[in-house]
Short mmCIF file of C-alpha atoms and ligand atoms in Angstrom, two decimals:
data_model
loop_
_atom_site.label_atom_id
_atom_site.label_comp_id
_atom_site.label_asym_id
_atom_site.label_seq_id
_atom_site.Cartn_x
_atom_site.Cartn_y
_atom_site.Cartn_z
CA UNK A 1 110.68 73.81 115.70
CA UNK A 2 108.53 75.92 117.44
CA UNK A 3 104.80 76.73 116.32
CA UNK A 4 104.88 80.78 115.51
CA UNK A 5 100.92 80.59 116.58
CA UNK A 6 100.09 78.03 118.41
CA UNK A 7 96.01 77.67 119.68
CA UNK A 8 95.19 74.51 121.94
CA UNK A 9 91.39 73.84 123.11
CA UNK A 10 90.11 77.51 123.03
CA UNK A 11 86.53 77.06 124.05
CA UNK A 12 83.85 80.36 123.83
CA UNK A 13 80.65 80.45 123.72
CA UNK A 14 77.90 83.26 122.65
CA UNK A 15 74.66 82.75 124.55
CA UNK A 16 74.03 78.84 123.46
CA UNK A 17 76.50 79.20 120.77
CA UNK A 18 79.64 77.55 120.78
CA UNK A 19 81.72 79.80 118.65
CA UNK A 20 84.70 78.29 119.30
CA UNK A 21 84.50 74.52 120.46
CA UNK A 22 88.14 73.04 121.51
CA UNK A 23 89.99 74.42 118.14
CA UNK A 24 93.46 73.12 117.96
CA UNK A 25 95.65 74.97 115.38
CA UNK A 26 99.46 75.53 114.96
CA UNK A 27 101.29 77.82 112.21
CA UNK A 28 104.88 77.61 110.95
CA UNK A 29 107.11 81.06 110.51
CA UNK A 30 106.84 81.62 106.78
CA UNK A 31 103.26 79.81 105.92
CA UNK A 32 100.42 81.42 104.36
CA UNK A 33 97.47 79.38 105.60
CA UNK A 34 94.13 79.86 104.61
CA UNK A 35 90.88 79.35 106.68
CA UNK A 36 87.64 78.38 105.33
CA UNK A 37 84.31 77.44 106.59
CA UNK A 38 80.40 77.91 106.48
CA UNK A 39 79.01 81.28 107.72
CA UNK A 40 78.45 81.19 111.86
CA UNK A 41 81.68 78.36 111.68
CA UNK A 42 84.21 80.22 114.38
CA UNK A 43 86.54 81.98 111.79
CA UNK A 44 86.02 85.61 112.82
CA UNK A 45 86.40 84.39 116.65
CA UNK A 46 89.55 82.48 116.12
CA UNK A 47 91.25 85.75 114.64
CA UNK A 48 89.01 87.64 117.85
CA UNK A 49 90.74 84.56 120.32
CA UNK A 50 94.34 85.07 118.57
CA UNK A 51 93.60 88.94 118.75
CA UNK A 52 92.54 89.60 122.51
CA UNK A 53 89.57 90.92 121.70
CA UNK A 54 87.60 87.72 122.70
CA UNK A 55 88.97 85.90 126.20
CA UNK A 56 88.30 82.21 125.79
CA UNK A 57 86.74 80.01 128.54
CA UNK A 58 89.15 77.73 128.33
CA UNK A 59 92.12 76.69 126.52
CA UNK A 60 95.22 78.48 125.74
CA UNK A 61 97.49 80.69 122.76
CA UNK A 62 100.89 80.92 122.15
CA UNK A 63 103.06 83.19 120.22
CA UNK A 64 106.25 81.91 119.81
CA UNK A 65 106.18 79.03 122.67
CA UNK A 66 104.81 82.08 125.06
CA UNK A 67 101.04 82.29 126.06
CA UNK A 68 99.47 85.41 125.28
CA UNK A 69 95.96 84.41 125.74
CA UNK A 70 95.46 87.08 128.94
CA UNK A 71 96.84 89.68 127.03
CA UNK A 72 95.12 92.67 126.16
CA UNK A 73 94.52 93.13 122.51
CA UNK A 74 97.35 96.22 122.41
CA UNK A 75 100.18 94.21 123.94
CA UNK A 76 99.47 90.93 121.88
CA UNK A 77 99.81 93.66 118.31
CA UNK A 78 103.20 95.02 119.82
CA UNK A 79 104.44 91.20 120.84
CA UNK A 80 103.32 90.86 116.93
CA UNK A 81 100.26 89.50 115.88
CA UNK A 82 98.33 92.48 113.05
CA UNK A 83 95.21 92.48 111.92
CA UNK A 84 93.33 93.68 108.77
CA UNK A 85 89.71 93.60 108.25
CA UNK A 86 86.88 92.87 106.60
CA UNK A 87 85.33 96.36 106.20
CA UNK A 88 88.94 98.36 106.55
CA UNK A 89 89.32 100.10 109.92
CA UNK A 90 91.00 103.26 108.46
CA UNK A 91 90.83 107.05 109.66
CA UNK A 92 88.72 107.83 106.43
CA UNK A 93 89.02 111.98 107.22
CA UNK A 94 92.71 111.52 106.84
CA UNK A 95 94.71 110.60 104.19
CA UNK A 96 96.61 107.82 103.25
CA UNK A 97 100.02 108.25 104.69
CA UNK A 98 98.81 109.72 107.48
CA UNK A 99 96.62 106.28 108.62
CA UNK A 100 100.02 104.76 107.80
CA UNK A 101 102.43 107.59 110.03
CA UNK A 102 100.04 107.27 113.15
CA UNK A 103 100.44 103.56 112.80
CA UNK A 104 103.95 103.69 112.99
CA UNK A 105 103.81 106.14 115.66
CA UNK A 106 101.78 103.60 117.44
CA UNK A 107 104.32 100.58 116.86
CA UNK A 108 106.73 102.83 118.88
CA UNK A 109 104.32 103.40 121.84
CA UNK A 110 103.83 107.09 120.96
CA UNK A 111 100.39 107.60 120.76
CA UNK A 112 99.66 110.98 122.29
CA UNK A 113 97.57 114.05 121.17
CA UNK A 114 100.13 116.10 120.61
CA UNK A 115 103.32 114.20 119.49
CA UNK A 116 104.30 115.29 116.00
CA UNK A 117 102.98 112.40 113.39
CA UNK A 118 104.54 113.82 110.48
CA UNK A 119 108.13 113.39 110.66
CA UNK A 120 110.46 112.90 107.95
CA UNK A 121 111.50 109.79 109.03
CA UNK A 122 107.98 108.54 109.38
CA UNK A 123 107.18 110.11 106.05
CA UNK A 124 109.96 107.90 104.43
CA UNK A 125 109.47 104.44 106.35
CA UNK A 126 105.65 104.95 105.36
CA UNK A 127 106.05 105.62 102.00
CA UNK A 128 108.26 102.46 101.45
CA UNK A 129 105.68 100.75 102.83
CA UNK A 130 103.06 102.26 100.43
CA UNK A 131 105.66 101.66 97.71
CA UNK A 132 105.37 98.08 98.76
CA UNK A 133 101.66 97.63 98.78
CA UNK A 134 101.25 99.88 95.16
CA UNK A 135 100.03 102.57 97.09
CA UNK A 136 102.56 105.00 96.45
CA UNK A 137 100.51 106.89 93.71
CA UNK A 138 97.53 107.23 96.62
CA UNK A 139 100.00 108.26 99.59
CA UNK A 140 97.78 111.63 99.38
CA UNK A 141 94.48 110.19 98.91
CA UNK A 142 91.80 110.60 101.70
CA UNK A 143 91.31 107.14 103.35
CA UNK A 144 87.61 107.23 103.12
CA UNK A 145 87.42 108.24 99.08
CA UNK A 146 89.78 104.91 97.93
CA UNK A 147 88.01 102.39 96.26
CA UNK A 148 87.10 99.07 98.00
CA UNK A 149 90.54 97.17 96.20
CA UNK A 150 92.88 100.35 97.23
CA UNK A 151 90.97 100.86 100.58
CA UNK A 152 91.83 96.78 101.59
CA UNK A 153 95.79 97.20 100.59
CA UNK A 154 95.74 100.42 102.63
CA UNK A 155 94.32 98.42 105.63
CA UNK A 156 97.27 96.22 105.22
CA UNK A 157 99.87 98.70 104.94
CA UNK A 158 98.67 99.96 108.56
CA UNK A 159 98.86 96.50 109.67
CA UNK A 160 102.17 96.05 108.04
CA UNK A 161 103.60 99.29 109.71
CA UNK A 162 103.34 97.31 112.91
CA UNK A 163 105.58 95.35 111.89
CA UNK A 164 103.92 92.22 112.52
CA UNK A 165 105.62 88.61 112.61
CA UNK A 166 101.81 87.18 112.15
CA UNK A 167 99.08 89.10 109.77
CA UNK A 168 95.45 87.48 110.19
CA UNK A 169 93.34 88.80 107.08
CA UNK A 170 89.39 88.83 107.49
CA UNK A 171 88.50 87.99 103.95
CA UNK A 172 91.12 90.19 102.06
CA UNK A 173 89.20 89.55 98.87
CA UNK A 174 85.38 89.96 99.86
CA UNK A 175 83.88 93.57 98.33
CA UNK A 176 86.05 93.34 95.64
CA UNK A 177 85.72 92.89 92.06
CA UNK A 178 86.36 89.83 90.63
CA UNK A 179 88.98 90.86 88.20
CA UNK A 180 90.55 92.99 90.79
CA UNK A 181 90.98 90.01 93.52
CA UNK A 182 94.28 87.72 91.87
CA UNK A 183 96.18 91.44 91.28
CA UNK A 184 95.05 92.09 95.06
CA UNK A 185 96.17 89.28 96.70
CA UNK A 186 99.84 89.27 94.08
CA UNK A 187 100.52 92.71 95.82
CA UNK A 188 99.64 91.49 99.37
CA UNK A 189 101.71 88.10 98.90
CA UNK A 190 105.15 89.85 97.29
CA UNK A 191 104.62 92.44 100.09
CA UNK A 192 104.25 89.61 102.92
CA UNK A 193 107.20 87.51 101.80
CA UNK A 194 109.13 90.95 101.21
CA UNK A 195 108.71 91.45 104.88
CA UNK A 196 108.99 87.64 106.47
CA UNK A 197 105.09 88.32 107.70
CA UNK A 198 103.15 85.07 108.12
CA UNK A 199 99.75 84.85 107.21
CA UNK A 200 96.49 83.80 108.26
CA UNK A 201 93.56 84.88 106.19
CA UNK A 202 90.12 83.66 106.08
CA UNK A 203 88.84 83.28 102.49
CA UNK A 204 85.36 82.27 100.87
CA UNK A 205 86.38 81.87 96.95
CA UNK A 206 88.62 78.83 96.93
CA UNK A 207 90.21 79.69 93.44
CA UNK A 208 92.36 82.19 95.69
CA UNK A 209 93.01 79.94 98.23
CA UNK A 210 94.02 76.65 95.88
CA UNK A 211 96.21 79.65 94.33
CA UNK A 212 97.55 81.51 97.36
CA UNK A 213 97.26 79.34 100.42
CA UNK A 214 99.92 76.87 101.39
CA UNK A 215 98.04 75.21 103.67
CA UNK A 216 93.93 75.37 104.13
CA UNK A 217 92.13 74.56 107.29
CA UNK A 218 88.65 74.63 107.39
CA UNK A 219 86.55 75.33 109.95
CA UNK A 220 82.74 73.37 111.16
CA UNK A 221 80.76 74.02 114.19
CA UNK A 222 83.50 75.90 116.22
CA UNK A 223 86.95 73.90 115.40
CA UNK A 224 89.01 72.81 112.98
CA UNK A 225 87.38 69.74 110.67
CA UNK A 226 90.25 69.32 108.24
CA UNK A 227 92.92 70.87 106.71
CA UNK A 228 96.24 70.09 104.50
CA UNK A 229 97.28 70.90 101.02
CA UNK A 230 94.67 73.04 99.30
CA UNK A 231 94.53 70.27 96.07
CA UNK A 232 94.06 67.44 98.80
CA UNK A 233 91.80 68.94 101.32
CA UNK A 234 89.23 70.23 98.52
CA UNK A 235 88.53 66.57 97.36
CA UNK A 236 87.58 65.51 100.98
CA UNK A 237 83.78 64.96 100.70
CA UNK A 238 83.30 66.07 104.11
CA UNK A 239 84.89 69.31 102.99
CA UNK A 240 82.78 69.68 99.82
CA UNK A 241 79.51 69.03 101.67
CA UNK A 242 80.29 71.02 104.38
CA UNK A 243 81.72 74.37 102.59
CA UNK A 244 81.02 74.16 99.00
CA UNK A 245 77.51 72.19 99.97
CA UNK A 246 77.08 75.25 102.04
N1 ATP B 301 80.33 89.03 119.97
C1 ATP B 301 79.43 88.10 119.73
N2 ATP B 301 78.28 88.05 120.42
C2 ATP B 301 77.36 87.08 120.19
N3 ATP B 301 77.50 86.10 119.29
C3 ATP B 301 78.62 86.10 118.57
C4 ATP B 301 79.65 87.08 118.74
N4 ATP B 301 80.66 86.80 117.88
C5 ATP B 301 80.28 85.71 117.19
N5 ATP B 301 79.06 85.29 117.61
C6 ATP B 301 78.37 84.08 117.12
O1 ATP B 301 79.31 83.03 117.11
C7 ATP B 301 79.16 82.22 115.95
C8 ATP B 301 80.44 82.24 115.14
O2 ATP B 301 80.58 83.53 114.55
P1 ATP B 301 81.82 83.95 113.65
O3 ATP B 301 81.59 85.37 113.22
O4 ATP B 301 83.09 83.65 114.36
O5 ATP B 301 81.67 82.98 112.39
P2 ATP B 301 82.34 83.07 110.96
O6 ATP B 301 82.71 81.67 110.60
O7 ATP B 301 83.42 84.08 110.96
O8 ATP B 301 81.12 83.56 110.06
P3 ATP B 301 81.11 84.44 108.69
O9 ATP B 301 81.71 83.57 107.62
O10 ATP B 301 79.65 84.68 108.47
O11 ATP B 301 81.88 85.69 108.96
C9 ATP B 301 77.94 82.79 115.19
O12 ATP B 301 76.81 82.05 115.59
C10 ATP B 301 77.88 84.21 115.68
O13 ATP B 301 76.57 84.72 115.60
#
């Protein structure tokens, strides 16, 4: 079978920093894999690598057996690959539905001042959408005045409107309460699986990824040190020194 993502030696480098440092990583359709790692590891510039929005020195990505590693960040999101973010990249003067109409406006490569956003049709894909995430009751909400929870699940429905084979979540869970986080990520899973979107998110509290991750790979020093089973890899006491030591 072929990998959905597939990453083979991507080197960068920052200055004297090597952010990435020959990572090798493949993901199955279907998985949820989680990513986690000291601070300064690589994880953000994996998800930059996958994204476009870093160009690696060397090495090589492929979505779907195809390399898109010279692909500019726009064509890799229409050939599939979404992203949602740590601090939620939403149009915060505009409301809700709206973010989530220009996004699918966007999907279909209409992305011009003047081309009607509000359309029924949008109007009705978007609100399934919203429906999906439990945003529904928010549709009319202005981006910028939803709570940190709400604000990360309307990040997500932008990303979703993509229609994305491959999401890659920067820390889905980080800025939000800790009773609000297993509720959080229950909505984003039943809305992933609802829509056959694979998942990569990077994570730092490990009771969500033991619960939510079906595979974890964890990152040291620019590429991949380990990864497996969350119950398995978590015993490894390279693991524990390096990330829970850390
Ligand atoms: N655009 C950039 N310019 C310069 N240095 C960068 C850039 N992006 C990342 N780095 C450096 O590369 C290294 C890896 O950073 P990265 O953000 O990928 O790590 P991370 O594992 O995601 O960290 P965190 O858990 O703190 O988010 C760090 O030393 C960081 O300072």
């Amino acid at each position: 079978m072929t990998a959905l993502l597939k990453a083979e030696n991507l080197e960068v480098a920052f200055g004297g920093v090597k952010a990435a440092d020959g990572v090798n990583l493949s993901i199955d359709e279907g998985e949820f894999v989680a990513i986690i790692g000291p601070n300064g590891s690589g994880k953000t510039t994996f998800l930059n690598l996958c994204t476009g929005y870093v160009r690696p020195v060397s090495g090589e990505v492929w979505l779907d057996g195809k390399p898109i590693t010279a692909m500019a960040p726009r064509r890799i999101a229409r050939k599939g690959i979404a992203r949602a973010f740590q601090i939620p990249q939403l149009f915060t003067e505009h409301t809700v539905i709206e973010n989530v109409m220009l996004a699918l406006a966007a999907h279909r490569g209409i992305w011009q001042a003047f081309a009607p956003l509000d359309r029924p049709d949008y109007r009705a894909e978007a609100m399934a959408l919203l429906d999906l995430l439990k945003l529904a009751d928010h549709a009319n909400a202005m981006a910028g005045a939803l709570p940190e929870g709400l604000r990360k699940l309307a990040d997500v429905t932008v990303a979703m409107a993509l229609k994305p084979r491959l999401l890659l979540l920067d820390e889905p869970t980080s800025g939000v309460s800790a009773l609000e986080r297993f509720p959080l990520m229950d909505t984003l899973m039943t809305a992933m699986r609802a829509q056959g979107v694979t998942a990569l998110f990077v994570e730092h509290d490990m009771e969500i990824v033991e619960t939510y991750a079906d595979r974890v790979v964890v990152w040291d020093s620019g590429s991949v040190m380990a990864e497996g089973k969350p119950s398995e890899v978590m015993k490894d006491p390279r693991v524990l020194k390096s990330v829970v030591g850390a």
